[in-house]
Amino acid sequence: MGILEKIQDIENEIKRTQKNKATEYHLGLLKAKLAKYRVQLLEGAKSKSEKGEGFDVMKSGDARVVMIGFPSVGKSTLLSKLTTTESAVAGYEFTTLTCVPGKFSYKGANIQLLDLPGIIEGAAEGKGRGRQVIAVARTADVVLMMLDATKSAQQRPLLEAELEAVGIRLNQSFPNVSFKIKKAGGISFNSTVKLTKIDQKMVHNILHDYKIFNADIVIREDISVDQFIDVILGNRRYIKCLYCYNKIDQISLEEVDRLAHQPDTVVVSCEQDLNLDYLVESIWRKLNLMRVYTKKRGDFPDFDDGLVVRNGATIEHVCHAIHRSLADNFRYALVWGTSTKHNPQRVGINHLVADEDVVQVVKK
């Protein structure tokens, strides 16, 4: 029996099993086995050399946004509208057969936008070059999930399930769990909160299934079995996702209003150029970027060419963005902006900067 058949058998058994207190340990072990087989499936795919053109695209710009969606939902049209890149657009499915990169600028940041071929159900198992498409999605800073507003609501959960199967977690944060394998001493289990979805016995059973018999575990939030398996595997990607419903010009205003009020969702019409500005602004917010300006001593700040850094960046990150050797010769910095108590303020290398701060670095 191959890995795909084993995965199918376990998925069928999970569907058949009633979810209650008596079966939770059995379901937990099934989920652990399922995760293990999926990892083996992906590792097997990496070791085999697949024929055909790959989707590897060099990462460029300040951030990367990857468009994921079923065929003919408007990914290529959106790429053509937002960037100067022309991607093939037609009224039939699978117009795009390889990865088409584009780039657009917003608030001084260069953002790379990738148009990937449409994926089909079963992509995580390799159908329709699905593994190559999803492998590119793992490199994204934000996943832009393109959905057709005129089609079934099932397209969103189906796409989420395909990404979930290959270890991509959308709009989730890494579980607050400390997990450390040691050489001896058995399993040490502690939790700082009340656990309602998992217990010590379940943790021991899952660890034994992965042949782990010595480890220190501290759980600091109420996690599920799936989240604990993610911690053990340690190869999951936690990516922010923006859901974009296209073709709103073909549905009723009530339906547009319902879709627009869903979390992390933007409604657009690529053909009619409706709401594309708000989509770009939403992508910027999801990327969590900000601009910092620099100035030389005795000169005015350079507001034309700012530095783009992540929210939560320090003066050290700013130094690295200017030149990689600047942090080694750093003496202090003068900062003007909302991150200081007075302007200018002399700060150290660990000072947190805010959006549109002006920074002057003084070297030793």
Short mmCIF file of C-alpha atoms in Angstrom, two decimals:
data_model
loop_
_atom_site.label_atom_id
_atom_site.label_comp_id
_atom_site.label_asym_id
_atom_site.label_seq_id
_atom_site.Cartn_x
_atom_site.Cartn_y
_atom_site.Cartn_z
CA MET A 1 0.00 0.00 0.00
CA GLY A 2 1.44 3.36 -1.06
CA ILE A 3 1.56 6.55 1.01
CA LEU A 4 -1.40 8.10 -0.87
CA GLU A 5 -3.56 5.04 -0.08
CA LYS A 6 -2.53 5.16 3.59
CA ILE A 7 -3.42 8.87 3.76
CA GLN A 8 -6.79 8.15 2.14
CA ASP A 9 -7.52 5.31 4.60
CA ILE A 10 -6.70 7.47 7.63
CA GLU A 11 -8.80 10.39 6.30
CA ASN A 12 -11.75 8.01 5.75
CA GLU A 13 -11.37 6.57 9.27
CA ILE A 14 -11.32 10.09 10.78
CA LYS A 15 -14.55 10.92 8.89
CA ARG A 16 -16.21 7.68 10.08
CA THR A 17 -15.19 8.08 13.74
CA GLN A 18 -17.64 9.92 15.99
CA LYS A 19 -16.06 12.80 17.90
CA ASN A 20 -16.57 12.37 21.64
CA LYS A 21 -14.59 11.92 24.87
CA ALA A 22 -14.12 8.17 24.30
CA THR A 23 -12.62 8.54 20.81
CA GLU A 24 -10.42 11.65 21.27
CA TYR A 25 -7.22 9.62 21.93
CA HIS A 26 -7.84 7.45 18.86
CA LEU A 27 -8.46 10.55 16.70
CA GLY A 28 -5.33 12.21 18.09
CA LEU A 29 -3.16 9.25 17.08
CA LEU A 30 -4.79 9.14 13.63
CA LYS A 31 -3.99 12.83 13.10
CA ALA A 32 -0.38 12.23 14.19
CA LYS A 33 -0.03 9.38 11.66
CA LEU A 34 -1.68 11.49 8.95
CA ALA A 35 0.79 14.36 9.52
CA LYS A 36 3.70 11.89 9.41
CA TYR A 37 2.61 10.39 6.08
CA ARG A 38 2.07 13.83 4.54
CA VAL A 39 5.61 14.83 5.49
CA GLN A 40 6.90 11.58 3.88
CA LEU A 41 4.87 12.37 0.75
CA LEU A 42 6.42 15.85 0.43
CA GLU A 43 9.96 14.62 1.18
CA GLY A 44 9.54 11.89 -1.43
CA ALA A 45 8.50 14.50 -3.98
CA LYS A 46 11.62 16.56 -3.26
CA SER A 47 13.95 13.59 -3.75
CA LYS A 48 12.46 12.73 -7.16
CA SER A 49 13.47 14.92 -10.07
CA GLU A 50 10.23 15.96 -11.77
CA LYS A 51 10.32 16.72 -15.48
CA GLY A 52 9.13 20.04 -16.78
CA GLU A 53 9.75 23.68 -16.06
CA GLY A 54 9.97 24.64 -12.38
CA PHE A 55 8.40 27.68 -10.75
CA ASP A 56 11.51 29.01 -8.98
CA VAL A 57 11.50 32.81 -9.17
CA MET A 58 14.19 34.93 -7.51
CA LYS A 59 12.78 36.90 -4.61
CA SER A 60 13.09 40.61 -5.27
CA GLY A 61 11.75 43.84 -3.82
CA ASP A 62 10.79 44.46 -0.18
CA ALA A 63 8.13 41.75 0.05
CA ARG A 64 6.54 38.90 -1.93
CA VAL A 65 2.80 38.37 -2.46
CA VAL A 66 1.66 35.10 -4.05
CA MET A 67 -1.74 34.68 -5.72
CA ILE A 68 -3.35 31.29 -5.10
CA GLY A 69 -6.69 30.24 -6.58
CA PHE A 70 -8.62 27.88 -8.78
CA PRO A 71 -8.42 28.33 -12.59
CA SER A 72 -10.15 31.35 -14.20
CA VAL A 73 -10.75 33.47 -11.09
CA GLY A 74 -8.91 36.55 -12.42
CA LYS A 75 -5.32 36.15 -11.15
CA SER A 76 -3.74 37.06 -14.50
CA THR A 77 -6.10 40.01 -15.00
CA LEU A 78 -5.21 41.38 -11.55
CA LEU A 79 -1.48 41.01 -12.27
CA SER A 80 -1.90 42.95 -15.52
CA LYS A 81 -3.89 45.70 -13.75
CA LEU A 82 -1.53 46.21 -10.77
CA THR A 83 1.81 45.75 -12.53
CA THR A 84 3.34 46.43 -15.94
CA THR A 85 3.62 42.68 -16.57
CA GLU A 86 1.26 41.21 -19.17
CA SER A 87 0.03 37.75 -18.19
CA ALA A 88 -2.02 35.70 -20.67
CA VAL A 89 -5.77 36.23 -20.14
CA ALA A 90 -8.49 34.14 -21.79
CA GLY A 91 -11.99 32.81 -21.18
CA TYR A 92 -10.86 29.22 -20.63
CA GLU A 93 -9.20 27.49 -17.67
CA PHE A 94 -5.42 26.94 -17.22
CA THR A 95 -4.42 29.96 -19.34
CA THR A 96 -1.36 30.44 -17.07
CA LEU A 97 0.92 27.37 -17.16
CA THR A 98 3.95 28.69 -15.25
CA CYS A 99 4.82 31.32 -12.65
CA VAL A 100 4.55 34.90 -13.95
CA PRO A 101 6.25 37.53 -11.73
CA GLY A 102 5.30 41.20 -11.59
CA LYS A 103 6.15 44.16 -9.38
CA PHE A 104 4.26 47.22 -8.14
CA SER A 105 5.24 50.13 -5.88
CA TYR A 106 3.26 51.45 -2.93
CA LYS A 107 4.42 54.03 -0.37
CA GLY A 108 8.00 53.64 -1.55
CA ALA A 109 8.03 49.84 -1.23
CA ASN A 110 8.62 47.51 -4.19
CA ILE A 111 6.27 44.54 -3.80
CA GLN A 112 6.70 41.41 -5.92
CA LEU A 113 3.42 39.84 -7.08
CA LEU A 114 3.43 36.27 -8.43
CA ASP A 115 0.72 34.86 -10.69
CA LEU A 116 0.70 31.07 -10.26
CA PRO A 117 -1.21 28.48 -12.32
CA GLY A 118 -4.66 27.61 -10.96
CA ILE A 119 -4.62 24.70 -8.54
CA ILE A 120 -7.19 21.91 -8.46
CA GLU A 121 -8.52 19.71 -5.69
CA GLY A 122 -5.83 17.20 -4.72
CA ALA A 123 -2.98 19.65 -5.43
CA ALA A 124 -1.25 18.71 -2.15
CA GLU A 125 -0.92 15.16 -3.51
CA GLY A 126 0.68 16.43 -6.74
CA LYS A 127 -2.31 16.77 -9.07
CA GLY A 128 -2.00 19.48 -11.74
CA ARG A 129 1.56 20.42 -10.73
CA GLY A 130 0.03 21.37 -7.40
CA ARG A 131 3.17 20.64 -5.36
CA GLN A 132 5.23 23.13 -7.37
CA VAL A 133 2.56 25.81 -7.01
CA ILE A 134 2.25 25.30 -3.26
CA ALA A 135 6.05 25.17 -2.82
CA VAL A 136 6.23 28.74 -4.17
CA ALA A 137 3.41 29.75 -1.78
CA ARG A 138 5.63 28.72 1.18
CA THR A 139 8.08 31.51 0.24
CA ALA A 140 5.41 34.25 0.37
CA ASP A 141 5.13 37.06 2.91
CA VAL A 142 1.39 37.24 2.17
CA VAL A 143 -0.88 34.81 0.31
CA LEU A 144 -3.52 36.55 -1.81
CA MET A 145 -6.27 33.94 -2.17
CA MET A 146 -8.23 34.79 -5.33
CA LEU A 147 -11.86 33.63 -5.21
CA ASP A 148 -14.74 33.88 -7.70
CA ALA A 149 -17.70 35.69 -6.11
CA THR A 150 -20.08 34.05 -8.61
CA LYS A 151 -19.14 30.48 -7.65
CA SER A 152 -19.69 28.20 -4.66
CA ALA A 153 -18.63 29.24 -1.16
CA GLN A 154 -16.81 25.87 -0.94
CA GLN A 155 -13.84 27.14 -2.99
CA ARG A 156 -12.36 28.93 0.06
CA PRO A 157 -12.35 25.91 2.48
CA LEU A 158 -11.08 23.67 -0.33
CA LEU A 159 -8.08 25.94 -1.00
CA GLU A 160 -7.41 26.28 2.75
CA ALA A 161 -7.45 22.47 3.09
CA GLU A 162 -4.91 22.06 0.26
CA LEU A 163 -2.53 24.56 1.89
CA GLU A 164 -3.13 23.04 5.33
CA ALA A 165 -2.16 19.61 4.01
CA VAL A 166 1.33 20.82 3.05
CA GLY A 167 1.99 22.65 6.31
CA ILE A 168 0.91 26.22 5.45
CA ARG A 169 -1.08 27.85 8.26
CA LEU A 170 -3.04 30.91 7.19
CA ASN A 171 -3.61 33.84 9.59
CA GLN A 172 -2.39 31.82 12.56
CA SER A 173 0.48 32.37 14.96
CA PHE A 174 2.97 29.74 16.11
CA PRO A 175 1.59 27.92 19.20
CA ASN A 176 3.00 29.26 22.48
CA VAL A 177 4.70 25.96 23.36
CA SER A 178 8.25 25.26 24.45
CA PHE A 179 9.40 21.88 23.06
CA LYS A 180 12.93 20.60 23.54
CA ILE A 181 14.21 17.08 22.86
CA LYS A 182 16.84 15.84 25.32
CA LYS A 183 19.08 12.77 25.55
CA ALA A 184 17.66 11.23 28.75
CA GLY A 185 15.28 11.83 31.63
CA GLY A 186 11.94 10.89 30.08
CA ILE A 187 9.13 13.28 29.19
CA SER A 188 8.61 16.36 31.38
CA PHE A 189 5.16 17.91 30.85
CA ASN A 190 3.96 21.25 32.24
CA SER A 191 1.18 23.69 31.32
CA THR A 192 0.53 27.21 32.59
CA VAL A 193 -3.11 27.26 31.41
CA LYS A 194 -6.10 24.92 31.65
CA LEU A 195 -6.05 22.55 28.64
CA THR A 196 -9.47 21.63 27.18
CA LYS A 197 -8.46 20.05 23.84
CA ILE A 198 -5.42 17.98 24.81
CA ASP A 199 -4.02 16.40 27.98
CA GLN A 200 -0.82 14.79 29.25
CA LYS A 201 -1.80 11.26 28.18
CA MET A 202 -2.50 12.47 24.63
CA VAL A 203 0.86 14.30 24.51
CA HIS A 204 2.70 11.11 25.62
CA ASN A 205 0.87 8.97 23.03
CA ILE A 206 1.67 11.38 20.17
CA LEU A 207 5.34 11.70 21.20
CA HIS A 208 5.69 7.89 21.38
CA ASP A 209 4.16 7.60 17.90
CA TYR A 210 6.99 9.89 16.68
CA LYS A 211 9.58 7.80 18.60
CA ILE A 212 10.29 10.66 21.04
CA PHE A 213 10.82 9.40 24.60
CA ASN A 214 12.86 12.22 26.20
CA ALA A 215 11.64 15.81 25.95
CA ASP A 216 10.71 18.93 27.93
CA ILE A 217 7.30 20.40 27.09
CA VAL A 218 5.79 23.62 28.49
CA ILE A 219 2.38 24.62 27.06
CA ARG A 220 1.36 28.25 27.60
CA GLU A 221 -1.93 28.35 25.65
CA ASP A 222 -4.95 26.10 25.13
CA ILE A 223 -3.79 24.28 21.98
CA SER A 224 -5.39 21.51 19.93
CA VAL A 225 -3.94 18.15 18.88
CA ASP A 226 -3.15 19.54 15.40
CA GLN A 227 -1.24 22.49 16.86
CA PHE A 228 0.84 20.20 19.08
CA ILE A 229 1.72 18.03 16.05
CA ASP A 230 2.80 21.22 14.24
CA VAL A 231 5.16 22.02 17.15
CA ILE A 232 6.72 18.52 16.98
CA LEU A 233 7.26 18.65 13.21
CA GLY A 234 8.63 22.20 13.32
CA ASN A 235 8.38 22.67 9.53
CA ARG A 236 5.11 24.60 9.33
CA ARG A 237 4.89 28.02 7.65
CA TYR A 238 2.68 30.64 9.28
CA ILE A 239 1.66 33.10 6.56
CA LYS A 240 -0.80 35.98 6.54
CA CYS A 241 -3.61 35.61 4.02
CA LEU A 242 -5.91 38.10 2.31
CA TYR A 243 -9.08 36.72 0.69
CA CYS A 244 -9.95 38.57 -2.53
CA TYR A 245 -13.38 38.00 -4.11
CA ASN A 246 -13.33 38.95 -7.79
CA LYS A 247 -16.23 39.55 -10.26
CA ILE A 248 -18.43 41.47 -7.80
CA ASP A 249 -20.01 43.29 -10.76
CA GLN A 250 -21.87 40.03 -11.52
CA ILE A 251 -23.56 39.53 -8.10
CA SER A 252 -26.14 41.42 -6.04
CA LEU A 253 -25.29 44.32 -3.70
CA GLU A 254 -26.51 42.27 -0.71
CA GLU A 255 -24.04 39.49 -1.54
CA VAL A 256 -21.21 42.03 -2.03
CA ASP A 257 -22.01 43.51 1.38
CA ARG A 258 -22.01 40.05 3.01
CA LEU A 259 -18.64 39.10 1.50
CA ALA A 260 -17.05 42.49 2.30
CA HIS A 261 -17.86 42.13 6.02
CA GLN A 262 -15.98 38.82 6.35
CA PRO A 263 -12.61 39.09 8.17
CA ASP A 264 -9.43 39.53 6.07
CA THR A 265 -11.55 39.95 2.94
CA VAL A 266 -11.52 42.44 0.03
CA VAL A 267 -14.09 42.49 -2.79
CA VAL A 268 -13.01 43.68 -6.26
CA SER A 269 -13.81 43.58 -9.94
CA CYS A 270 -10.67 43.38 -12.05
CA GLU A 271 -12.53 43.89 -15.33
CA GLN A 272 -14.33 47.04 -14.09
CA ASP A 273 -11.35 48.34 -12.00
CA LEU A 274 -13.53 48.37 -8.86
CA ASN A 275 -11.86 48.64 -5.41
CA LEU A 276 -8.32 47.85 -6.64
CA ASP A 277 -6.86 50.80 -4.68
CA TYR A 278 -8.29 49.41 -1.44
CA LEU A 279 -6.89 45.97 -2.31
CA VAL A 280 -3.35 47.42 -2.64
CA GLU A 281 -3.78 49.27 0.67
CA SER A 282 -4.98 46.05 2.35
CA ILE A 283 -1.93 44.16 1.01
CA TRP A 284 0.32 46.88 2.48
CA ARG A 285 -1.33 46.54 5.90
CA LYS A 286 -1.04 42.73 5.79
CA LEU A 287 2.67 42.98 4.94
CA ASN A 288 3.14 44.99 8.15
CA LEU A 289 5.75 47.31 6.61
CA MET A 290 6.69 50.90 7.45
CA ARG A 291 8.96 53.62 6.06
CA VAL A 292 11.93 55.18 7.83
CA TYR A 293 13.83 58.16 6.43
CA THR A 294 17.51 58.97 6.93
CA LYS A 295 19.42 62.24 7.14
CA LYS A 296 23.05 63.28 7.13
CA ARG A 297 24.44 65.74 9.65
CA GLY A 298 23.59 69.31 8.62
CA ASP A 299 21.31 68.19 5.75
CA PHE A 300 17.56 67.90 5.37
CA PRO A 301 16.01 64.41 5.57
CA ASP A 302 15.84 62.44 2.33
CA PHE A 303 12.06 62.00 1.94
CA ASP A 304 12.35 60.78 -1.65
CA ASP A 305 14.22 57.58 -0.88
CA GLY A 306 13.05 56.05 2.43
CA LEU A 307 13.96 52.67 3.88
CA VAL A 308 11.23 50.01 4.07
CA VAL A 309 11.42 47.88 7.25
CA ARG A 310 9.09 45.57 9.18
CA ASN A 311 6.95 46.86 12.03
CA GLY A 312 8.84 46.26 15.26
CA ALA A 313 12.20 47.09 13.65
CA THR A 314 14.98 48.63 15.75
CA ILE A 315 17.83 51.03 14.93
CA GLU A 316 19.96 47.92 14.33
CA HIS A 317 17.61 46.84 11.49
CA VAL A 318 17.82 50.35 10.04
CA CYS A 319 21.65 50.17 10.13
CA HIS A 320 21.60 46.83 8.28
CA ALA A 321 19.22 48.29 5.69
CA ILE A 322 21.68 51.17 5.05
CA HIS A 323 24.87 49.04 5.02
CA ARG A 324 25.73 45.71 6.62
CA SER A 325 28.88 47.07 8.33
CA LEU A 326 27.21 50.15 9.82
CA ALA A 327 25.97 48.34 12.97
CA ASP A 328 29.57 47.36 13.89
CA ASN A 329 30.66 51.04 13.87
CA PHE A 330 27.48 52.35 15.52
CA ARG A 331 27.91 54.93 18.29
CA TYR A 332 24.41 56.40 18.71
CA ALA A 333 21.49 57.67 16.64
CA LEU A 334 19.35 60.81 16.64
CA VAL A 335 15.67 60.15 15.96
CA TRP A 336 12.82 62.53 15.05
CA GLY A 337 9.28 61.13 15.06
CA THR A 338 6.53 59.40 17.04
CA SER A 339 8.85 56.81 18.63
CA THR A 340 10.63 59.47 20.74
CA LYS A 341 9.65 61.60 23.76
CA HIS A 342 11.30 64.71 22.33
CA ASN A 343 12.81 65.67 18.95
CA PRO A 344 15.55 64.85 18.34
CA GLN A 345 16.24 62.11 20.88
CA ARG A 346 19.57 60.37 21.27
CA VAL A 347 18.94 56.58 21.27
CA GLY A 348 20.83 53.29 21.33
CA ILE A 349 20.89 50.47 18.81
CA ASN A 350 17.88 48.64 20.38
CA HIS A 351 15.48 51.60 20.09
CA LEU A 352 12.21 50.69 18.31
CA VAL A 353 11.43 52.95 15.36
CA ALA A 354 7.95 53.98 14.18
CA ASP A 355 6.47 54.69 10.76
CA GLU A 356 7.95 57.80 9.06
CA ASP A 357 10.64 58.35 11.71
CA VAL A 358 13.76 60.26 10.63
CA VAL A 359 17.06 58.68 11.71
CA GLN A 360 20.59 60.10 11.77
CA VAL A 361 23.26 57.49 12.60
CA VAL A 362 26.51 58.63 14.24
CA LYS A 363 29.49 56.32 13.84
CA LYS A 364 32.38 55.74 16.22
#
